[in-house]
Coordinates of C-alpha atoms in Angstrom, one line a residue:
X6 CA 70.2 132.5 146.7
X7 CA 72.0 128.9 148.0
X8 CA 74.7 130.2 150.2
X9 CA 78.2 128.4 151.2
X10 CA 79.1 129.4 154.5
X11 CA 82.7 128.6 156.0
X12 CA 85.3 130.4 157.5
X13 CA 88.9 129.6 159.7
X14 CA 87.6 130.8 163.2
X15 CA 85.2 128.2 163.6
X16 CA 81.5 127.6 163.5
X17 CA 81.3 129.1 166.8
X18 CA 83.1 133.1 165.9
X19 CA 81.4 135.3 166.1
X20 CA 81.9 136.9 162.6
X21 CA 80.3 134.1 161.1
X22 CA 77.6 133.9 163.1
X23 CA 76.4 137.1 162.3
X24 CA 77.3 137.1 158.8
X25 CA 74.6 134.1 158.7
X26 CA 72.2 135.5 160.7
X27 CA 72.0 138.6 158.5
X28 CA 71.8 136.6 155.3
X29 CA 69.5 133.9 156.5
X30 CA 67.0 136.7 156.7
X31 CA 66.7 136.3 152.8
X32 CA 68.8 133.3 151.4
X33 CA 68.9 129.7 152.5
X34 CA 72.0 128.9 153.9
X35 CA 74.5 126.0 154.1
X36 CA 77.7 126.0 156.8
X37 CA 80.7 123.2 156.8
X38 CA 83.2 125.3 159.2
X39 CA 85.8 124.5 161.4
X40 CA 85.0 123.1 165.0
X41 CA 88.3 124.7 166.7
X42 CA 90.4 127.9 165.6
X43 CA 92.1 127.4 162.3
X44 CA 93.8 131.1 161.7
X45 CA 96.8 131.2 159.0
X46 CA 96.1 127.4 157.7
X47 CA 96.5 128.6 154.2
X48 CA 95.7 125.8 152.1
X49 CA 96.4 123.2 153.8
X50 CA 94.5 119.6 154.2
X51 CA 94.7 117.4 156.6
X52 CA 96.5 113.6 155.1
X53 CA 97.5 112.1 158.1
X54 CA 94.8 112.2 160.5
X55 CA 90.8 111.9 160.2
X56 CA 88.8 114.5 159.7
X57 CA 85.2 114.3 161.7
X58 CA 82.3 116.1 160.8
X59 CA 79.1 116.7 163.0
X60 CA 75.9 118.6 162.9
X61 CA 75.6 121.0 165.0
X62 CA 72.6 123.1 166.5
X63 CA 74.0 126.9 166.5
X64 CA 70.9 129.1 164.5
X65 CA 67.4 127.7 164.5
X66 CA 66.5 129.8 161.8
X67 CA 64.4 127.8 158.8
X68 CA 66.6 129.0 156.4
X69 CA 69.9 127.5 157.7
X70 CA 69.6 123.8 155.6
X71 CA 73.0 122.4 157.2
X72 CA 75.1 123.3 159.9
X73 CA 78.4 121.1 160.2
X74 CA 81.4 121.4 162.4
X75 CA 84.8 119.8 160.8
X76 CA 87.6 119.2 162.7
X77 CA 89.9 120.1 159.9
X78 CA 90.8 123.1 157.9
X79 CA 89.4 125.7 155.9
X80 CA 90.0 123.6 152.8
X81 CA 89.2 120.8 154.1
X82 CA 85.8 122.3 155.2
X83 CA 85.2 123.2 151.4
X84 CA 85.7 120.0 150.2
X85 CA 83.7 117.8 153.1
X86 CA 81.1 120.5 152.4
X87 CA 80.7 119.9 148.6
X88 CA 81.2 116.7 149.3
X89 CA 77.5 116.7 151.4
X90 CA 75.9 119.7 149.3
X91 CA 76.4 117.4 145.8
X92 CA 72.6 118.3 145.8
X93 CA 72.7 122.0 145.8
X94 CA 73.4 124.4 143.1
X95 CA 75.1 127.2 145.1
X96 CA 74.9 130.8 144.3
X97 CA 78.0 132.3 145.7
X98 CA 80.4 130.8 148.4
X99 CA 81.5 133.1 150.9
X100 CA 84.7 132.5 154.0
X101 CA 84.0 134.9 157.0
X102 CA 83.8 137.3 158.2
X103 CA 87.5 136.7 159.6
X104 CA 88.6 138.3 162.8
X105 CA 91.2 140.8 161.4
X106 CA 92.3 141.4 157.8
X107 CA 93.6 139.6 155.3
X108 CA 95.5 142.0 153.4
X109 CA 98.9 142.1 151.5
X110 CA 100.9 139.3 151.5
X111 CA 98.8 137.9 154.8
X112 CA 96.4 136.6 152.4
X113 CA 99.0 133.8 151.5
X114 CA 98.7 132.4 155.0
X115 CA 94.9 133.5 155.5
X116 CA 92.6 130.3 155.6
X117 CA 89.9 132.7 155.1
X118 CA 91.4 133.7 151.5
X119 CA 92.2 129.9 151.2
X120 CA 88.4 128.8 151.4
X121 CA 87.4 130.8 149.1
X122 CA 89.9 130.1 146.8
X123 CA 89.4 126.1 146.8
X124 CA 85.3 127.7 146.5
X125 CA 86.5 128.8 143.3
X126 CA 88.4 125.3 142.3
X127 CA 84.8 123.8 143.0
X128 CA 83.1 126.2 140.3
X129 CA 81.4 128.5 143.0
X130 CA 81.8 132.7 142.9
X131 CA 83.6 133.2 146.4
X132 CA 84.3 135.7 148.2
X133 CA 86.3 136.3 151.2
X134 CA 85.5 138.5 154.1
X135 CA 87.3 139.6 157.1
X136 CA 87.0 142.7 159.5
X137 CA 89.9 144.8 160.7
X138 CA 89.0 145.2 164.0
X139 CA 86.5 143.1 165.2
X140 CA 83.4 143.9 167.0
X141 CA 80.1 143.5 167.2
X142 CA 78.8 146.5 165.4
X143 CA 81.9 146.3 162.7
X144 CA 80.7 142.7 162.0
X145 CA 77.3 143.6 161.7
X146 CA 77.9 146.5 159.7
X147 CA 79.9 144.4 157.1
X148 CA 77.4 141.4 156.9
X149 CA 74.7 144.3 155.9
X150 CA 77.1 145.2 153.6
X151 CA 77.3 141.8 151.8
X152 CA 73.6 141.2 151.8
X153 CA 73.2 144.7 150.1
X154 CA 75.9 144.5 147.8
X155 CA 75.7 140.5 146.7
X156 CA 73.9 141.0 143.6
X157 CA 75.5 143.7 142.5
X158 CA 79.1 141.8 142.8
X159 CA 78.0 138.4 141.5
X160 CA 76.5 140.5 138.5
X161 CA 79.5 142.4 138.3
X162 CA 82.5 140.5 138.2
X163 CA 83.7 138.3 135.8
X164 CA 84.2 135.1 137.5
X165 CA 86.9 133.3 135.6
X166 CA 88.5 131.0 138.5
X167 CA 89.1 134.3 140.4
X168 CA 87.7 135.0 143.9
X169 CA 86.8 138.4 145.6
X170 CA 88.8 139.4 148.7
X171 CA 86.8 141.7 150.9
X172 CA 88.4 143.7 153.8
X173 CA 86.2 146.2 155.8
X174 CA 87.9 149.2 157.9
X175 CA 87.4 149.0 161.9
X176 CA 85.9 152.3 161.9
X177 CA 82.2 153.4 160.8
X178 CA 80.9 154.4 158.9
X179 CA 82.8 153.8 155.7
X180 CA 83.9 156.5 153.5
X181 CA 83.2 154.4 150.4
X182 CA 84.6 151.4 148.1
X183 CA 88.1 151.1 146.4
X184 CA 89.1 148.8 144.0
X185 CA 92.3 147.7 144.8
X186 CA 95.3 145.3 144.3
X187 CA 97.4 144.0 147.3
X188 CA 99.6 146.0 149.1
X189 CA 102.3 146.1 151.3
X190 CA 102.9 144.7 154.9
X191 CA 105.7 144.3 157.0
X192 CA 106.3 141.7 160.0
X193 CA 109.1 143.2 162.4
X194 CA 110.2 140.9 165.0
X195 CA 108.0 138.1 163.3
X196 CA 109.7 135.2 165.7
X197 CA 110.0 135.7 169.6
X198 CA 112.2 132.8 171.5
X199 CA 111.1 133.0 175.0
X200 CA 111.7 130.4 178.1
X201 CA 109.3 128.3 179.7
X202 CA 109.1 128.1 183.6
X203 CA 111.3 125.2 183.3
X204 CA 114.1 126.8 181.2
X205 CA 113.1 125.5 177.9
X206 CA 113.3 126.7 174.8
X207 CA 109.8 127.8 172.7
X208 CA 109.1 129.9 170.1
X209 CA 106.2 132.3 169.5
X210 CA 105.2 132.9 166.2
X211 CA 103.3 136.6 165.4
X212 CA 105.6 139.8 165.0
X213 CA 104.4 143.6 164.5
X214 CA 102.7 144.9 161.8
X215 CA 103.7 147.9 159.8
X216 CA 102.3 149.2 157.2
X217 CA 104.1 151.4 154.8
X218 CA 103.2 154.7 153.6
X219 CA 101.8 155.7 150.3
X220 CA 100.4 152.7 149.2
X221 CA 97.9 154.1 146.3
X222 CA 95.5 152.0 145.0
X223 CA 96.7 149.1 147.7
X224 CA 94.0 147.3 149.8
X225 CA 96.2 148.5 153.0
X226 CA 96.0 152.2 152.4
X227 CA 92.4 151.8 151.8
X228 CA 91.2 150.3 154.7
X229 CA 93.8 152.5 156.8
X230 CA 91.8 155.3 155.4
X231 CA 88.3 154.2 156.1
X232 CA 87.6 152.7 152.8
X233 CA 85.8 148.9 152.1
X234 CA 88.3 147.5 149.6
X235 CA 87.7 144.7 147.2
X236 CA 90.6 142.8 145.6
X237 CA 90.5 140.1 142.9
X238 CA 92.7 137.6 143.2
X239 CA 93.3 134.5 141.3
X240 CA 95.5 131.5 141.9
X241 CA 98.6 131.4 139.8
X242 CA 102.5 130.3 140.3
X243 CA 103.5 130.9 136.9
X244 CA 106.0 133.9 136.2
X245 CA 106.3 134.1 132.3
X246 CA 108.3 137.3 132.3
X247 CA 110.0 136.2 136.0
X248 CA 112.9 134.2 134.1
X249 CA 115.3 133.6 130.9
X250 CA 115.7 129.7 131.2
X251 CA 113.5 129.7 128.2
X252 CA 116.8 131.1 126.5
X253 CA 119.2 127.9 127.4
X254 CA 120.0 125.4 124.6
X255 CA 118.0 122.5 126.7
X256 CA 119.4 119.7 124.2
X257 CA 121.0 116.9 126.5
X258 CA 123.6 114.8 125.5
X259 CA 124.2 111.4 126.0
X260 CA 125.9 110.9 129.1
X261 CA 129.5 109.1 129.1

């Protein structure tokens, strides 16, 4: 297979570095990643600054075909990347492996989900991936995971502008796979003002996760249980049921 390798971390995490060097064992590989952090970018692109892209030298493996570090965002890596692939007919696009989930309403923030969504804008299967606790073994237990499993889900699913969002439990190894839709999670405290040595005002941005109980058939309660769940998720803002404006007599009158 022709991959698409990207992810928010950066071309340097760790998560994506073993992700590839799993998957370049039997698939040729292409990477346009960030070159700094870019966690909870969403969707964003960057308007009002340039973007840079340069080749970088991090696997020597044959089958890694193109290795570039943006200095932009997950989206922004998607579309400088197709942008330089126009040549290559890509199998599946995958974001990852993040460094912590992406579940619930996180996934709205995630640049890992992100990716893979504008993957999916561009025509590509994609599929975002991300770890709940990261480590070494937990990374390289999911990336076996993927290469074992990436037939069977490209055959599988019915990709209709929809993307697959992958999160794999911390602890090994996993009790099995649920199908799942997003669930519920909870931000307590979510903004912390604090004071810098000077006096001044700053804020810190992060707050402490809860989870809920008895979330059946939500990705939180399966990873919580030791489960590898697998969401589809499609972009959408409509709400036809959501509203009766649709009722309103919308003739307008002249005005006076």
């Amino acid at each position: 297979m022709k991959i698409f390798i990207v992810n928010d971390d950066s071309i340097f995490a760790e998560g994506l570095q073993t992700l590839v060097n799993v998957l370049a064992e039997h698939h040729e590989i292409y990477i346009a990643a960030p070159r700094y952090q870019q966690s909870a970018k969403s969707h964003a692109l960057t308007m009002a600054d340039i973007v840079s892209a340069s080749e970088v030298k991090e696997f020597d493996h044959p089958n890694v075909k193109a290795q570039w570090a943006i200095s932009g965002t997950p989206a922004d890596c998607v579309k400088i990347g197709a942008t330089k692939f126009t040549d290559v007919d890509f199998d599946v696009l995958l974001s990852g492996i993040n460094h912590g989930p992406n579940l619930g309403i996180d996934t709205i923030y995630s640049g890992t989900v992100a990716a893979a969504i504008d993957g999916s804008f561009h025509g590509i299967p994609s599929i975002a991936l991300s770890l709940f606790l990261e480590s070494p073994e937990g990374f390289k237990a999911a990336s076996e995971f993927v290469r074992d499993h990436l037939d069977l889900l490209l055959g599988t699913h019915q990709w209709n502008g929809s993307i697959l969002n992958i999160n794999f439990p911390g602890a090994l190894p996993y009790k099995g796979v649920r199908i799942t839709t997003l669930g519920e999670v909870i931000y307590d405290n979510p903004v912390q003002k604090r004071l810098n040595p000077r006096g001044v005002e700053y804020y810190w941005i992060a707050g402490d996760v809860r989870i809920p109980e008895e979330q059946h058939g939500k990705d939180v309660q399966a990873v919580k249980e030791g489960y590898v769940s697998i969401s589809a998720l499609k972009f959408s803002f409509d709400d036809p049921v959501g509203t009766a404006l649709d009722k309103i007599d919308w003739t307008l009158q002249p005005s006076l």
